[in-house]
């Protein structure tokens, strides 16, 4: 790493790869950074794919070999935006080469794998960050302040949901998401609502879950008439109990026909409540419990909610999904420049993965399951 720049190696240039590349391109114009990102090399599954994406996304070099990317002396940060089954091998190679690792969620395919990655990173004192970008929303930061500051009293309940419709059509073909190592809806989007529940209310101690596959077969490939069984859930519902004693529920559903991005929650406290959905990500509904003032008040995002003002000096003009990645990348670069740890790091992502796996076990055994780990 030279004095003022960090070399970026990006592995995987699909939906998330493009989102990371956009964030690395935009962040310097919006944040005052001590360390600026410098795109170095992009890896994809083939040379052809890698070259096309590198040209489009502003990376000077391309490769089909992520191992060489991880070992590249010009690379300081390895951003892992490849399918879940590749996370562990790529991350382990990056750790071995002493790189900072910025990995997409879920951290890996199983809790055992996530634990190996976490222990290796910690043993090598590697800075890690996992892409739970929804935590970066200024409205979520506000929600955390409201909860942590006691503004709505003692938290008694959390009702959380991540519902989208991208797998609602039974003819959507198999992908890494529907393979057992993709983890199904509960891992793919259940990880997001689990990370939010932990961020806002704290560790989840036990779960009782029901996982259901709505579409038992899907085409083996785009346009194929051949169908293969689906081994993962389309929809999971879980009852949860937090270590604090608060209780509630989580739902992960990628076949929710009417929903495009209902990553949402309602938190009930003894003195008030808050309510949020990512479909209206610039608003937080707050009920402060004042007598004669029943019903939620809509709080609109603006410069009073950092780092909104980095993007726009006027309230109500709205941030978008890609802006959350820009904020995430700014926090990574700030942490690296200051030698500080990032959040959520691998240890936190491991806790999320353990919670997901407890839900899968609970559904299989039809029983309440304690989430493992001494300090969740
Ligand atoms: N944080 C979020 O909001 C969010 C949203 C979507 C996806 N994700 C996560 O991002 C990751 C990628 O998901 P996606 O939706 O971008 O998938 P995608 O299928 O759109 O992209 C995956 C990319 O990886 C490439 N790839 C496959 N094999 C490779 C190899 N051997 N070497 C290098 N590249 C290879 C593919 O060609 C493709 O370009 C997943 O872990 C997913 O869970 C996170």
XYZ file of C-alpha atoms and ligand atoms in Angstrom:
420
model
C 0.000 0.000 0.000
C 1.605 3.303 -0.984
C 1.053 6.291 1.276
C -2.235 7.557 -0.130
C -3.818 4.787 -2.164
C -5.045 1.238 -1.642
C -4.895 -1.104 -4.655
C -8.205 -2.895 -5.290
C -8.536 -6.450 -6.600
C -12.167 -7.368 -7.395
C -13.223 -11.036 -7.687
C -16.541 -11.418 -9.553
C -18.175 -8.737 -11.698
C -21.892 -9.526 -11.527
C -24.548 -7.580 -9.620
C -22.394 -7.006 -6.550
C -19.086 -6.658 -8.411
C -20.515 -3.736 -10.389
C -21.902 -2.229 -7.180
C -18.473 -2.466 -5.467
C -16.725 -1.025 -8.536
C -19.159 1.898 -8.607
C -18.537 2.539 -4.903
C -14.746 2.482 -5.318
C -15.060 4.878 -8.300
C -17.406 7.331 -6.537
C -16.191 7.417 -2.965
C -13.311 9.900 -3.384
C -15.596 12.605 -4.775
C -17.980 12.351 -1.833
C -15.828 11.656 1.240
C -12.555 13.232 2.444
C -10.342 10.179 2.510
C -6.821 9.748 3.815
C -6.591 6.644 1.625
C -7.972 6.612 -1.933
C -8.960 3.401 -3.737
C -6.997 2.524 -6.907
C -8.529 -0.179 -9.160
C -5.763 -2.675 -10.043
C -7.152 -5.966 -11.338
C -10.526 -7.640 -11.851
C -11.086 -11.417 -11.917
C -14.043 -13.247 -13.392
C -14.803 -16.827 -14.433
C -13.205 -16.488 -17.907
C -10.614 -14.164 -19.491
C -13.305 -12.864 -21.840
C -15.732 -11.970 -19.035
C -12.948 -10.463 -16.954
C -11.636 -8.326 -19.817
C -15.074 -6.998 -20.748
C -15.888 -6.116 -17.131
C -12.458 -4.631 -16.418
C -12.829 -2.316 -19.425
C -16.369 -1.329 -18.408
C -15.599 -0.835 -14.711
C -12.246 0.957 -14.944
C -9.799 -1.771 -13.923
C -6.513 -1.640 -15.894
C -5.901 -5.402 -15.709
C -8.089 -8.530 -15.999
C -7.602 -12.186 -15.135
C -9.482 -15.484 -14.929
C -7.191 -16.540 -12.072
C -8.279 -15.181 -8.683
C -5.214 -16.835 -7.067
C -2.867 -14.537 -8.975
C -5.080 -11.574 -8.023
C -4.774 -12.450 -4.332
C -0.991 -12.744 -4.605
C -0.590 -9.569 -6.706
C 1.793 -7.155 -4.901
C -0.141 -4.144 -6.218
C -3.372 -5.341 -4.543
C -4.010 -4.176 -0.956
C -7.759 -4.920 -0.650
C -9.381 -8.067 -2.092
C -13.103 -7.486 -2.668
C -14.936 -10.820 -2.928
C -18.148 -10.532 -4.933
C -18.207 -14.052 -6.371
C -20.760 -16.819 -5.601
C -20.801 -17.972 -1.963
C -18.923 -21.259 -2.545
C -15.881 -19.282 -3.722
C -15.736 -17.035 -0.657
C -13.656 -19.366 1.524
C -10.957 -20.311 -1.023
C -10.541 -16.726 -2.254
C -10.547 -15.267 1.269
C -8.016 -17.825 2.534
C -5.663 -16.992 -0.362
C -6.076 -13.278 0.329
C -5.365 -13.766 4.037
C -2.276 -15.829 3.226
C -1.036 -12.950 1.081
C -1.685 -10.487 3.945
C -4.415 -8.511 2.129
C -7.333 -6.660 3.684
C -10.500 -8.644 2.856
C -13.849 -7.122 1.943
C -16.239 -10.046 1.407
C -19.880 -10.153 0.401
C -22.511 -11.738 2.635
C -23.245 -14.421 3.622
C -19.626 -14.869 4.725
C -19.607 -18.486 3.567
C -21.661 -21.592 2.901
C -21.641 -23.019 6.441
C -20.841 -21.796 9.945
C -17.839 -24.176 10.064
C -16.408 -22.551 6.946
C -17.139 -19.035 8.270
C -15.364 -20.001 11.518
C -12.243 -21.179 9.623
C -12.170 -17.870 7.734
C -12.675 -15.820 10.908
C -9.966 -17.656 12.847
C -7.487 -17.405 9.963
C -8.111 -13.655 9.593
C -7.816 -13.036 13.332
C -4.625 -15.130 13.617
C -3.056 -13.090 10.801
C -4.398 -9.770 12.212
C -6.130 -9.065 8.887
C -8.700 -6.252 8.630
C -12.018 -7.703 7.436
C -15.370 -6.238 6.404
C -18.519 -8.066 5.282
C -21.022 -6.452 2.900
C -24.084 -6.040 5.109
C -24.616 -2.703 3.371
C -28.124 -2.077 4.720
C -26.551 -1.272 8.108
C -24.979 1.818 6.441
C -28.316 3.558 5.872
C -28.417 6.790 7.939
C -32.014 5.848 8.895
C -30.745 2.545 10.343
C -28.043 4.412 12.233
C -30.810 6.651 13.601
C -32.871 3.581 14.564
C -29.901 2.238 16.487
C -29.475 5.564 18.298
C -33.195 5.602 19.182
C -32.982 2.071 20.604
C -29.599 2.410 22.340
C -30.508 5.814 23.810
C -33.580 4.376 25.528
C -35.911 6.685 23.569
C -38.524 3.931 23.145
C -37.906 2.313 26.522
C -36.987 -1.296 27.077
C -37.182 -3.332 23.873
C -39.799 -6.066 24.125
C -40.338 -7.134 20.518
C -38.703 -7.292 17.076
C -40.676 -8.319 13.980
C -38.304 -8.574 11.001
C -38.750 -9.581 7.397
C -36.777 -9.704 4.185
C -39.213 -10.416 1.373
C -38.531 -10.092 -2.359
C -40.030 -11.669 -5.472
C -36.965 -12.570 -7.567
C -37.572 -16.326 -7.173
C -41.392 -16.228 -7.183
C -41.583 -17.542 -10.756
C -41.064 -21.364 -10.753
C -39.303 -20.984 -14.130
C -36.458 -18.884 -12.711
C -33.558 -21.318 -13.267
C -31.142 -22.751 -10.737
C -28.151 -20.573 -9.803
C -25.579 -20.622 -7.025
C -28.352 -19.343 -4.754
C -30.466 -22.513 -5.159
C -27.539 -24.916 -4.703
C -27.135 -26.285 -1.161
C -23.979 -24.139 -0.796
C -26.020 -21.080 -1.804
C -28.067 -21.632 1.322
C -31.509 -20.722 -0.045
C -33.606 -17.724 0.974
C -32.659 -18.012 4.643
C -28.936 -17.545 3.855
C -29.275 -15.226 0.860
C -31.611 -12.629 2.356
C -32.276 -14.059 5.829
C -28.676 -13.048 6.568
C -29.566 -9.366 5.975
C -32.529 -9.272 8.368
C -30.549 -11.304 10.928
C -27.690 -8.800 10.775
C -30.178 -5.948 11.265
C -31.821 -7.690 14.237
C -28.419 -8.164 15.875
C -27.326 -4.588 15.080
C -30.467 -3.048 16.546
C -31.507 -5.347 19.399
C -28.470 -7.570 20.078
C -27.514 -11.238 19.949
C -30.191 -13.848 19.225
C -30.015 -16.656 21.775
C -32.456 -19.206 20.321
C -34.684 -19.836 17.333
C -37.607 -22.031 16.269
C -37.911 -22.058 12.493
C -39.968 -23.470 9.661
C -38.276 -23.648 6.239
C -40.383 -24.324 3.160
C -39.615 -24.949 -0.504
C -42.482 -23.538 -2.553
C -41.228 -24.577 -6.021
C -39.833 -28.130 -5.820
C -38.069 -28.035 -9.231
C -36.493 -25.346 -11.406
C -34.902 -25.339 -14.908
C -31.271 -26.488 -14.731
C -30.120 -23.471 -16.798
C -31.634 -20.366 -18.421
C -33.952 -21.439 -21.252
C -33.606 -25.170 -20.520
C -36.649 -27.478 -20.535
C -34.852 -29.854 -18.152
C -35.775 -29.349 -14.507
C -33.936 -30.427 -11.331
C -35.098 -30.619 -7.715
C -34.594 -27.667 -5.390
C -32.909 -28.585 -2.090
C -33.119 -25.202 -0.361
C -35.908 -23.095 1.142
C -37.878 -20.410 -0.702
C -39.353 -19.139 2.554
C -38.395 -19.370 6.231
C -40.297 -18.145 9.273
C -38.633 -18.166 12.684
C -39.614 -17.301 16.218
C -36.634 -15.736 17.962
C -35.592 -14.905 21.485
C -32.804 -12.374 22.054
C -30.257 -12.670 24.863
C -31.813 -9.500 26.313
C -35.115 -11.360 26.782
C -36.878 -9.539 23.917
C -38.659 -11.866 21.521
C -40.047 -11.706 18.022
C -39.930 -13.195 14.564
C -37.905 -13.217 11.364
C -39.052 -14.059 7.846
C -36.893 -14.635 4.774
C -38.884 -15.023 1.571
C -37.612 -14.727 -2.006
C -40.941 -15.805 -3.511
C -43.045 -13.009 -2.005
C -45.006 -12.207 -5.158
C -45.908 -8.602 -4.358
C -42.629 -7.534 -2.809
C -39.467 -6.117 -4.382
C -37.430 -5.067 -1.349
C -39.347 -5.463 1.869
C -36.376 -5.609 4.199
C -38.403 -4.342 7.105
C -38.826 -4.373 10.845
C -40.916 -3.046 13.682
C -39.288 -2.675 17.078
C -41.608 -2.319 20.051
C -40.404 -0.799 23.290
C -42.143 -0.108 26.577
C -42.181 3.638 25.782
C -42.480 3.754 21.994
C -41.792 1.973 18.722
C -40.026 2.310 15.371
C -40.842 0.867 11.977
C -38.841 0.717 8.717
C -38.874 -0.808 5.251
C -36.059 -0.649 2.695
C -38.753 0.005 0.049
C -38.941 3.486 1.641
C -35.341 3.560 2.805
C -35.265 7.318 3.418
C -37.912 7.181 6.135
C -38.089 5.922 9.698
C -41.457 5.758 11.435
C -41.235 6.697 15.097
C -43.875 6.576 17.793
C -42.709 8.254 20.946
C -45.557 7.129 23.149
C -46.762 10.633 24.067
C -50.347 10.643 25.419
C -52.833 11.724 22.757
C -50.229 11.255 19.987
C -50.891 7.683 18.935
C -49.767 6.662 15.468
C -46.359 6.817 13.826
C -44.575 10.038 12.867
C -42.537 9.895 9.637
C -38.913 11.020 10.050
C -37.370 11.900 6.675
C -33.656 11.502 5.956
C -31.515 14.592 5.506
C -28.157 16.162 6.401
C -29.049 15.811 10.112
C -28.455 12.083 9.608
C -24.783 11.508 8.744
C -23.397 10.783 6.253
C -26.435 11.876 4.166
C -24.908 15.362 3.831
C -21.925 13.889 1.961
C -24.301 13.118 -0.896
C -26.678 16.075 -0.804
C -27.092 19.275 1.278
C -30.907 19.184 1.009
C -33.225 16.946 3.064
C -35.771 14.702 1.383
C -33.739 14.268 -1.832
C -33.085 10.625 -0.931
C -30.161 8.233 -0.940
C -30.329 4.999 -2.954
C -29.098 1.413 -2.698
C -25.712 2.066 -4.375
C -25.040 4.922 -1.946
C -25.040 2.402 0.922
C -22.103 0.622 -0.746
C -20.295 3.965 -1.145
C -20.709 4.587 2.603
C -19.503 1.039 3.333
C -16.384 1.529 1.189
C -15.681 4.922 2.819
C -15.788 3.287 6.253
C -13.429 0.522 5.064
C -10.901 3.048 3.721
C -11.181 5.206 6.860
C -10.639 2.195 9.092
C -7.622 1.103 7.080
C -6.104 4.590 7.077
C -6.555 4.855 10.836
C -5.562 1.263 11.628
C -8.992 0.714 13.213
C -11.169 -2.419 12.960
C -14.240 -2.480 10.692
C -17.797 -3.478 11.519
C -19.365 -5.857 10.620
C -16.171 -7.903 10.507
C -15.779 -11.664 9.973
C -16.520 -12.388 13.665
C -19.888 -10.617 13.403
C -20.669 -12.312 10.073
C -19.853 -15.671 11.705
C -22.471 -14.931 14.388
C -25.013 -14.189 11.656
C -24.096 -17.453 9.910
C -24.463 -19.402 13.163
C -27.930 -17.903 13.617
C -28.923 -18.892 10.048
C -27.622 -22.408 10.582
C -29.535 -22.673 13.858
C -32.718 -21.821 11.899
C -31.947 -24.537 9.337
C -31.305 -27.071 12.120
C -34.426 -26.009 13.987
C -36.552 -26.567 10.877
C -34.978 -29.991 10.254
C -35.399 -31.106 13.883
C -38.684 -29.241 14.454
C -37.375 -27.892 17.761
C -36.092 -24.718 19.441
C -32.312 -24.511 18.868
C -29.816 -22.455 20.888
C -27.531 -20.340 18.699
C -24.005 -21.603 19.446
C -21.015 -19.516 20.466
C -19.966 -18.353 23.935
C -20.403 -14.633 23.178
C -22.746 -14.360 20.229
N -24.880 -7.007 -0.089
C -25.896 -7.177 -0.900
O -26.879 -6.423 -0.841
C -25.835 -8.273 -1.932
C -26.725 -8.286 -3.016
C -26.587 -9.311 -3.991
C -25.606 -10.269 -3.839
N -24.772 -10.243 -2.754
C -23.736 -11.286 -2.585
O -22.708 -11.035 -3.567
C -22.168 -12.271 -4.024
C -22.324 -12.332 -5.542
O -23.693 -12.235 -5.865
P -24.185 -11.564 -7.247
O -25.643 -11.315 -7.114
O -23.285 -10.431 -7.622
O -23.945 -12.781 -8.247
P -23.748 -12.710 -9.817
O -24.056 -14.083 -10.318
O -24.474 -11.539 -10.406
O -22.201 -12.430 -9.986
C -21.204 -13.362 -9.638
C -19.972 -13.073 -10.490
O -18.924 -13.967 -10.083
C -18.317 -14.471 -11.265
N -17.599 -15.726 -11.036
C -18.071 -17.002 -11.048
N -17.048 -17.869 -10.892
C -15.936 -17.127 -10.763
C -14.546 -17.448 -10.589
N -14.114 -18.704 -10.529
N -13.640 -16.435 -10.504
C -14.062 -15.134 -10.558
N -15.357 -14.782 -10.742
C -16.264 -15.761 -10.842
C -19.506 -14.631 -12.235
O -19.077 -14.799 -13.591
C -20.234 -13.317 -11.994
O -19.682 -12.250 -12.736
C -22.931 -13.378 -3.281
O -22.172 -13.783 -2.176
C -24.217 -12.699 -2.836
O -24.773 -13.263 -1.672
C -24.870 -9.264 -1.821
